[in-house]
Short mmCIF file of C-alpha atoms in Angstrom, two decimals:
data_model
loop_
_atom_site.label_atom_id
_atom_site.label_comp_id
_atom_site.label_asym_id
_atom_site.label_seq_id
_atom_site.Cartn_x
_atom_site.Cartn_y
_atom_site.Cartn_z
CA MET A 639 -6.46 4.55 -6.35
CA SER A 640 -5.76 3.23 -2.88
CA CYS A 641 -4.53 5.64 -0.29
CA ARG A 642 -0.96 5.89 0.88
CA LEU A 643 0.13 5.24 4.43
CA ARG A 644 2.58 7.13 6.61
CA PHE A 645 3.43 5.92 10.07
CA PHE A 646 5.05 8.07 12.73
CA GLY A 647 6.61 5.87 15.38
CA GLY A 648 9.12 6.11 18.16
CA LYS A 649 9.60 6.20 21.90
CA GLY A 650 6.98 7.89 24.03
CA GLY A 651 7.38 11.63 24.47
CA VAL A 652 9.55 12.37 21.43
CA GLY A 653 6.87 14.39 19.64
CA LYS A 654 5.27 11.85 17.27
CA THR A 655 1.78 13.27 17.60
CA THR A 656 2.82 16.87 16.98
CA LEU A 657 4.96 15.89 13.99
CA ALA A 658 2.24 13.66 12.54
CA ALA A 659 -0.29 16.47 12.86
CA ALA A 660 2.10 18.97 11.29
CA PHE A 661 2.88 16.54 8.48
CA GLY A 662 -0.84 15.98 7.89
CA LEU A 663 -1.37 19.72 7.65
CA LEU A 664 1.50 20.05 5.21
CA ALA A 665 0.21 17.21 3.00
CA ALA A 666 -3.30 18.71 3.04
CA ASN A 667 -1.91 22.07 1.98
CA GLY A 668 0.02 20.26 -0.74
CA GLY A 669 -3.25 19.02 -2.22
CA ALA A 670 -3.70 15.53 -0.73
CA ARG A 671 -6.94 14.71 1.04
CA THR A 672 -5.37 13.65 4.30
CA LEU A 673 -6.62 11.76 7.32
CA VAL A 674 -4.54 11.79 10.49
CA VAL A 675 -5.37 9.07 13.01
CA SER A 676 -3.94 8.34 16.39
CA THR A 677 -3.80 4.73 17.56
CA ASP A 678 -2.24 5.41 20.95
CA PRO A 679 -4.61 4.32 23.72
CA ALA A 680 -3.60 7.53 25.50
CA HIS A 681 -4.70 9.85 22.68
CA SER A 682 -3.24 13.32 22.40
CA LEU A 683 -3.91 14.14 18.76
CA GLY A 684 -6.98 16.14 19.74
CA ASP A 685 -4.80 18.18 22.09
CA ALA A 686 -2.23 18.82 19.36
CA LEU A 687 -4.90 19.99 16.93
CA ALA A 688 -6.69 21.83 19.73
CA THR A 689 -10.01 20.25 18.84
CA PRO A 690 -11.99 17.36 20.34
CA LEU A 691 -11.75 14.17 18.26
CA GLY A 692 -13.48 10.78 18.30
CA GLU A 693 -13.68 7.40 16.59
CA ARG A 694 -15.15 8.84 13.39
CA PRO A 695 -12.97 11.05 11.18
CA ARG A 696 -13.79 14.73 11.55
CA GLN A 697 -12.79 17.48 9.19
CA VAL A 698 -10.49 19.90 10.99
CA ALA A 699 -9.18 22.00 8.11
CA HIS A 700 -9.33 22.25 4.34
CA ARG A 701 -8.61 18.70 3.00
CA LEU A 702 -7.61 17.59 6.52
CA TRP A 703 -9.49 15.08 8.69
CA ALA A 704 -8.55 13.59 12.03
CA ALA A 705 -9.68 10.78 14.32
CA GLU A 706 -8.63 8.99 17.48
CA ILE A 707 -9.34 5.31 16.87
CA SER A 708 -9.40 2.49 19.37
CA GLY A 709 -9.10 -1.27 19.03
CA GLU A 710 -11.59 -1.94 21.82
CA ALA A 711 -14.28 0.08 20.08
CA GLN A 712 -13.70 -1.74 16.79
CA ALA A 713 -13.78 -5.17 18.48
CA GLY A 714 -16.98 -4.19 20.26
CA ARG A 715 -18.62 -3.18 16.97
CA ARG A 716 -17.61 -6.42 15.30
CA VAL A 717 -18.93 -8.57 18.14
CA GLU A 718 -22.25 -6.73 18.01
CA GLU A 719 -22.51 -7.40 14.30
CA ILE A 720 -21.68 -11.10 14.66
CA THR A 721 -24.12 -11.49 17.56
CA ARG A 722 -26.89 -9.93 15.46
CA ASP A 723 -26.20 -12.35 12.58
CA ALA A 724 -26.02 -15.29 14.99
CA GLU A 725 -29.35 -14.37 16.55
CA ARG A 726 -30.97 -14.62 13.16
CA ALA A 727 -29.31 -17.87 12.07
CA LEU A 728 -28.85 -20.04 15.15
CA PRO A 729 -31.09 -21.94 17.60
CA ARG A 730 -31.88 -19.88 20.66
CA GLU A 731 -30.36 -22.31 23.17
CA VAL A 732 -26.83 -21.87 21.77
CA LEU A 733 -26.85 -18.08 21.87
CA PRO A 734 -25.67 -17.68 25.49
CA ALA A 735 -22.68 -19.91 24.76
CA VAL A 736 -21.93 -17.93 21.57
CA ARG A 737 -22.00 -14.70 23.55
CA THR A 738 -19.68 -16.08 26.24
CA HIS A 739 -17.18 -17.20 23.62
CA LEU A 740 -17.27 -13.91 21.76
CA GLN A 741 -16.65 -11.95 24.96
CA ARG A 742 -13.78 -14.24 25.87
CA ALA A 743 -12.22 -13.76 22.45
CA VAL A 744 -12.52 -9.99 22.70
CA HIS A 745 -10.46 -10.01 25.88
CA SER A 746 -7.82 -12.29 24.38
CA THR A 747 -4.25 -11.05 23.97
CA GLY A 748 -3.65 -9.43 20.65
CA THR A 749 -7.29 -8.68 19.98
CA VAL A 750 -6.86 -4.95 20.45
CA GLU A 751 -3.99 -4.80 17.96
CA SER A 752 -5.81 -6.95 15.43
CA ALA A 753 -8.90 -4.80 15.78
CA LEU A 754 -6.86 -1.63 15.32
CA LEU A 755 -5.32 -3.07 12.19
CA ASP A 756 -8.78 -4.02 10.97
CA ARG A 757 -9.93 -0.45 11.48
CA LEU A 758 -6.89 0.87 9.62
CA ILE A 759 -7.63 -1.48 6.71
CA GLU A 760 -11.19 -0.18 6.70
CA LEU A 761 -9.94 3.41 6.55
CA THR A 762 -7.40 2.74 3.81
CA GLU A 763 -10.07 1.04 1.72
CA SER A 764 -12.15 4.19 1.72
CA ALA A 765 -11.86 6.34 -1.39
CA GLU A 766 -12.29 9.50 0.65
CA TRP A 767 -8.60 10.05 1.36
CA ASP A 768 -5.34 10.07 -0.61
CA LEU A 769 -3.15 9.79 2.45
CA LEU A 770 -3.51 8.20 5.85
CA VAL A 771 -1.09 9.49 8.48
CA VAL A 772 -0.88 7.17 11.47
CA ASP A 773 0.38 8.53 14.74
CA SER A 774 1.12 5.19 16.39
CA ALA A 775 1.61 4.28 19.99
CA PRO A 776 5.17 3.81 21.28
CA THR A 777 7.50 1.51 19.38
CA GLY A 778 6.63 -1.98 20.66
CA HIS A 779 3.01 -1.41 19.85
CA MET A 780 3.71 -0.14 16.34
CA LEU A 781 6.09 -3.00 15.57
CA ARG A 782 3.40 -5.49 16.51
CA LEU A 783 0.87 -3.66 14.39
CA LEU A 784 3.14 -3.64 11.35
CA THR A 785 4.25 -7.27 11.63
CA LEU A 786 0.86 -8.66 12.62
CA PRO A 787 -0.53 -9.38 9.14
CA ALA A 788 2.51 -11.42 8.14
CA LEU A 789 2.21 -13.30 11.43
CA LEU A 790 -1.50 -14.06 11.23
CA THR A 791 -1.78 -15.03 7.59
CA PRO A 792 -0.18 -18.50 7.93
CA TRP A 793 -2.26 -19.22 11.04
CA ILE A 794 -5.48 -18.44 9.22
CA GLU A 795 -4.30 -20.52 6.27
CA GLY A 796 -3.68 -23.40 8.70
CA LEU A 797 -7.19 -23.16 10.06
CA ALA A 798 -8.66 -23.12 6.56
CA GLN A 799 -6.63 -26.20 5.63
CA GLN A 800 -7.80 -28.02 8.76
CA ARG A 801 -11.39 -27.25 7.92
CA ARG A 802 -10.96 -28.24 4.28
CA SER A 803 -9.39 -31.60 5.07
CA ALA A 804 -12.02 -32.35 7.72
CA ARG A 805 -14.72 -31.79 5.13
CA ASP A 806 -12.93 -33.79 2.45
CA VAL A 807 -12.55 -36.79 4.73
CA ASP A 808 -16.15 -36.48 5.83
CA ARG A 809 -17.37 -36.42 2.24
CA MET A 810 -15.18 -39.36 1.35
CA ALA A 811 -16.69 -41.34 4.23
CA ALA A 812 -20.16 -40.46 2.99
CA GLY A 813 -19.19 -41.75 -0.45
CA ALA A 814 -19.85 -38.35 -1.94
CA LEU A 815 -16.53 -38.24 -3.73
CA GLY A 816 -16.68 -36.33 -6.96
CA SER A 817 -19.95 -34.58 -6.31
CA ALA A 818 -19.70 -30.81 -6.26
CA ALA A 819 -18.65 -29.47 -2.88
CA GLU A 820 -21.37 -27.48 -1.19
CA ALA A 821 -20.58 -24.01 0.10
CA ASP A 822 -19.07 -23.86 3.56
CA PRO A 823 -19.67 -20.56 5.39
CA LEU A 824 -16.80 -21.26 7.75
CA LEU A 825 -14.29 -21.77 4.97
CA ASP A 826 -15.61 -18.72 3.12
CA ARG A 827 -15.07 -16.55 6.17
CA LEU A 828 -11.56 -17.88 6.74
CA HIS A 829 -10.68 -17.16 3.12
CA GLU A 830 -12.11 -13.69 3.41
CA ARG A 831 -10.05 -12.85 6.50
CA LYS A 832 -6.96 -14.29 4.86
CA ALA A 833 -7.41 -12.25 1.70
CA ARG A 834 -7.86 -9.13 3.81
CA MET A 835 -4.66 -9.81 5.75
CA GLU A 836 -2.68 -10.59 2.60
CA GLY A 837 -3.90 -7.35 1.09
CA MET A 838 -2.64 -5.47 4.12
CA VAL A 839 0.76 -7.19 4.00
CA ARG A 840 1.05 -6.07 0.37
CA ARG A 841 -0.04 -2.55 1.23
CA LEU A 842 2.42 -2.26 4.10
CA ARG A 843 5.23 -3.36 1.78
CA THR A 844 4.35 -1.14 -1.15
CA ASP A 845 2.31 1.86 -0.03
CA ALA A 846 3.55 2.50 3.48
CA LEU A 847 6.47 4.52 4.72
CA VAL A 848 7.53 4.66 8.36
CA HIS A 849 9.16 7.73 9.89
CA LEU A 850 10.93 6.98 13.13
CA VAL A 851 10.94 9.98 15.42
CA LEU A 852 13.57 10.52 18.10
CA VAL A 853 15.18 13.21 20.17
CA PRO A 854 18.97 13.42 20.17
CA GLU A 855 19.51 11.45 23.37
CA ARG A 856 21.00 8.03 23.98
CA LEU A 857 17.94 5.94 24.97
CA PRO A 858 15.73 6.96 22.05
CA LEU A 859 18.72 6.43 19.73
CA ALA A 860 19.21 2.81 20.83
CA GLU A 861 15.51 2.05 20.44
CA THR A 862 15.33 3.76 17.06
CA LEU A 863 18.27 1.82 15.64
CA ARG A 864 16.75 -1.49 16.82
CA THR A 865 13.37 -0.62 15.38
CA ALA A 866 14.87 0.42 12.06
CA GLU A 867 16.53 -2.95 11.77
CA THR A 868 13.39 -4.93 12.65
CA LEU A 869 11.22 -2.97 10.24
CA THR A 870 13.67 -3.36 7.38
CA GLU A 871 13.79 -7.10 8.04
CA SER A 872 10.02 -7.36 7.89
CA GLY A 873 9.96 -5.61 4.52
CA VAL A 874 8.49 -2.29 5.58
CA HIS A 875 10.06 0.80 3.98
CA LEU A 876 11.71 3.36 6.19
CA GLY A 877 11.36 7.04 5.39
CA PRO A 878 13.82 9.62 6.69
CA MET A 879 14.07 9.59 10.47
CA ILE A 880 13.00 12.76 12.17
CA VAL A 881 15.32 14.06 14.86
CA ASN A 882 13.25 16.36 16.98
CA ARG A 883 14.33 19.09 19.41
CA VAL A 884 17.86 19.55 18.15
CA LEU A 885 19.64 22.22 20.20
CA PRO A 886 20.75 25.08 17.97
CA GLY A 887 23.65 27.48 18.30
CA SER A 888 26.64 27.35 20.56
CA GLU A 889 25.91 27.81 24.22
CA ALA A 890 28.03 27.69 27.31
CA GLY A 891 27.60 25.74 30.54
CA LEU A 892 24.95 23.05 30.91
CA LEU A 893 23.59 23.46 27.40
CA ALA A 894 27.05 23.15 25.93
CA GLN A 895 27.37 19.80 27.70
CA ARG A 896 24.01 18.68 26.35
CA ARG A 897 25.13 19.73 22.92
CA ARG A 898 28.20 17.51 23.15
CA GLN A 899 26.01 14.52 24.05
CA GLN A 900 23.73 15.41 21.19
CA GLU A 901 26.61 15.51 18.71
CA GLU A 902 27.58 12.03 19.84
CA VAL A 903 24.08 10.71 19.17
CA LEU A 904 23.74 12.51 15.85
CA GLY A 905 27.09 11.09 14.82
CA GLN A 906 25.71 7.58 15.18
CA LEU A 907 22.78 8.44 12.95
CA ASP A 908 25.02 9.56 10.11
CA GLY A 909 24.29 6.63 7.82
CA TYR A 910 20.51 7.13 7.85
CA PRO A 911 18.45 9.56 5.81
CA GLN A 912 17.09 12.04 8.30
CA VAL A 913 15.40 15.34 8.84
CA ARG A 914 16.27 17.57 11.79
CA VAL A 915 13.81 19.73 13.62
CA PRO A 916 15.21 22.33 16.02
CA LEU A 917 14.05 22.72 19.59
CA LEU A 918 11.20 25.18 19.45
CA ALA A 919 9.94 27.53 22.09
CA GLY A 920 6.33 27.30 23.19
CA ALA A 921 3.70 24.56 23.17
CA LEU A 922 2.95 23.38 19.65
CA THR A 923 -0.79 23.08 19.73
CA GLY A 924 -3.39 24.40 17.36
CA GLN A 925 -3.18 24.77 13.64
CA THR A 926 -1.32 28.07 13.46
CA GLU A 927 1.52 26.75 15.61
CA LEU A 928 1.55 23.45 13.74
CA ALA A 929 1.75 25.32 10.44
CA ALA A 930 5.08 26.78 11.59
CA LEU A 931 6.35 23.26 12.30
CA ALA A 932 4.97 22.08 8.96
CA ASP A 933 6.99 24.79 7.21
CA LEU A 934 10.10 23.55 9.00
CA LEU A 935 9.42 19.98 7.81
CA ALA A 936 8.95 21.17 4.25
CA ALA A 937 12.10 23.28 4.42
CA ALA A 938 14.02 20.27 5.77
CA GLY A 939 12.92 18.37 2.67
CA LEU A 940 10.67 15.69 4.17
CA PRO A 941 9.37 13.81 1.10
CA GLY A 942 5.72 13.49 0.32
CA THR A 943 4.65 16.89 1.36
CA ALA A 944 3.40 17.70 -2.12
CA GLY A 945 0.22 15.80 -3.06
CA ALA A 946 1.77 14.12 -6.08
CA ASP A 947 4.87 12.61 -4.55
CA LEU A 948 3.76 10.67 -1.53
CA ARG A 949 6.62 8.22 -1.69
CA MET B 143 -32.20 -72.92 -7.71
CA SER B 144 -30.28 -72.54 -10.90
CA ARG B 145 -26.58 -72.62 -10.97
CA ARG B 146 -26.52 -69.04 -12.14
CA SER B 147 -28.67 -67.67 -9.32
CA ARG B 148 -26.58 -69.61 -6.83
CA LEU B 149 -23.49 -67.93 -8.19
CA VAL B 150 -25.16 -64.52 -8.02
CA ALA B 151 -26.20 -65.14 -4.40
CA LEU B 152 -22.66 -66.20 -3.53
CA TRP B 153 -21.28 -63.09 -5.19
CA ARG B 154 -23.68 -60.96 -3.16
CA ARG B 155 -22.64 -62.66 0.07
CA ILE B 156 -18.98 -62.13 -0.65
CA GLU B 157 -19.68 -58.53 -1.53
CA ALA B 158 -21.63 -57.96 1.70
CA GLY B 159 -18.87 -59.62 3.70
CA HIS B 160 -16.29 -57.46 2.04
CA GLU B 161 -18.38 -54.41 2.72
CA GLN B 162 -18.69 -55.37 6.37
CA MET B 163 -15.09 -56.31 6.83
CA PHE B 164 -13.37 -53.58 4.93
CA VAL B 165 -15.52 -50.79 3.56
CA ALA B 166 -17.56 -50.23 6.72
CA ARG B 167 -14.44 -50.31 8.82
CA TRP B 168 -12.69 -47.97 6.40
CA ARG B 169 -15.66 -45.62 6.44
CA GLN B 170 -15.76 -45.70 10.21
CA GLY B 171 -12.10 -44.84 10.31
CA LEU B 172 -12.66 -41.95 7.93
CA ARG B 173 -15.55 -40.65 9.98
CA ARG B 174 -13.42 -40.83 13.08
CA GLU B 175 -10.67 -38.93 11.34
CA ALA B 176 -13.06 -36.27 10.11
CA ARG B 177 -14.44 -35.87 13.60
CA GLN B 178 -10.94 -35.56 15.00
CA ARG B 179 -10.04 -32.89 12.51
CA GLN B 180 -13.18 -30.93 13.37
CA ASP B 181 -12.34 -31.22 17.04
CA VAL B 182 -8.84 -29.89 16.46
CA LEU B 183 -10.27 -26.96 14.53
CA ARG B 184 -12.79 -26.26 17.26
CA ALA B 185 -10.10 -26.41 19.91
CA LEU B 186 -7.89 -24.04 17.89
CA VAL B 187 -10.64 -21.45 17.51
CA LEU B 188 -11.98 -21.78 21.04
CA LEU B 189 -8.50 -21.85 22.63
CA ASP B 190 -9.57 -19.31 25.21
CA SER B 191 -12.06 -21.66 26.76
CA LEU B 192 -9.21 -24.09 27.32
CA GLY B 193 -7.33 -21.36 29.13
CA VAL B 194 -4.78 -20.86 26.35
CA GLU B 195 -4.12 -17.43 24.90
CA ASN B 196 -5.36 -17.17 21.37
CA PRO B 197 -3.31 -14.84 19.18
CA VAL B 198 -5.84 -14.83 16.37
CA ALA B 199 -9.00 -14.56 18.44
CA TYR B 200 -10.08 -11.42 16.64
CA GLU B 201 -9.63 -12.90 13.17
CA THR B 202 -11.75 -15.93 13.97
CA LEU B 203 -14.59 -14.19 15.83
CA GLU B 204 -16.96 -14.95 12.98
CA LEU B 205 -16.32 -18.68 13.24
CA ILE B 206 -17.46 -18.93 16.84
CA PRO B 207 -21.21 -18.99 16.23
CA HIS B 208 -20.79 -21.74 13.60
CA LEU B 209 -18.55 -23.90 15.74
CA VAL B 210 -20.77 -23.61 18.79
CA ALA B 211 -23.77 -24.46 16.60
CA ASP B 212 -21.90 -27.50 15.18
CA LEU B 213 -21.09 -28.67 18.68
CA HIS B 214 -24.70 -28.20 19.73
CA GLU B 215 -25.96 -30.25 16.82
CA TRP B 216 -23.40 -32.94 17.58
CA HIS B 217 -24.24 -33.35 21.28
CA GLN B 218 -27.94 -33.40 20.46
CA ARG B 219 -27.37 -36.05 17.83
CA LEU B 220 -25.63 -38.09 20.49
CA GLY B 221 -28.76 -37.75 22.56
CA ARG B 222 -27.52 -35.35 25.19
CA GLU B 223 -29.78 -32.40 25.81
CA SER B 224 -27.07 -30.30 27.37
CA PHE B 225 -23.32 -30.40 26.98
CA GLY B 226 -21.43 -30.63 30.27
CA ASP B 227 -18.77 -27.97 30.40
CA PRO B 228 -20.46 -24.68 31.24
CA GLY B 229 -19.83 -22.02 28.66
CA VAL B 230 -18.82 -24.35 25.83
CA CYS B 231 -22.39 -25.07 24.83
CA CYS B 232 -25.78 -25.23 26.45
#
């Protein structure tokens, strides 16, 4: 069985990392082998779990693994691999040019996102985990990540078609019409990339759920509503939103004023399924503290916290 | 020469003429088209070297060695030991 995906996205500073870690802990306790990864270039998942993390998943609790992955590292690994293959297969005088081109491509726009996505695909293909919790970078970044496969697939298809027609015309000119087409490594690779992307598009539409996290203030609200719309349009399923740091009780003075603003924001969220997390005292780092938050999430009825019902 | 062999020779000449006038030209056109298509593909994958941002650079990384090797073979076939633009090929 392929593993399920849960994304935690939202504006910077709303508590995505802490909530993703707490959710991971909850799912692990519920029986799912869970991997929590952070894709934010400024990682803080290690801080939340109070343990140093790296590129490779590390077990941090019973049934719980965590990693801080980076697109640059993945792109670097892939270039190394391709260079090694090229060294074996190609004449020596072309190798410097190949290296120059590879380096240029690595620094191209969009490469980091594509590489991150590639790494995520790699992790979801592993049979080691039932659930992959992704603590993504702020909204714009996550949107790009989630819409990338659908964007790239037609481009890759276009390249494959160009290559195919070039070869067909070439073979026609050589009078080799009808003879069996020989294998083309270029076309094979294009098809492979395309199949991988299409697989991810399918996965994102069927196995992934996105939780948008916000705090009850106006700016995060506006961004959240926009994101919700864009994601729905691109066919990604939205899970309940998580409203973090909701002021409890009835205070006087400044806090009372903040509460009125908060009510206004919450009022605008009425139509959406949501889970509310109260403002908590203290820094939520380390597993004991996160467990308290996890209990709150479970009590608030966030779906998928039991191993069996991840959707 | 018999009448029959004269006819055969004539047939051959017409065939050769046809080949020269149409088939060879057609084939040349096809080759040109194939070359053009390959060039477009190469330009699309190596967009960065033309100074254009390439949104799918990461997805096509694996094609780069092949395309550079193709280009190398091509400029050698044309009798040029090195290919002008620095960084595109040797």
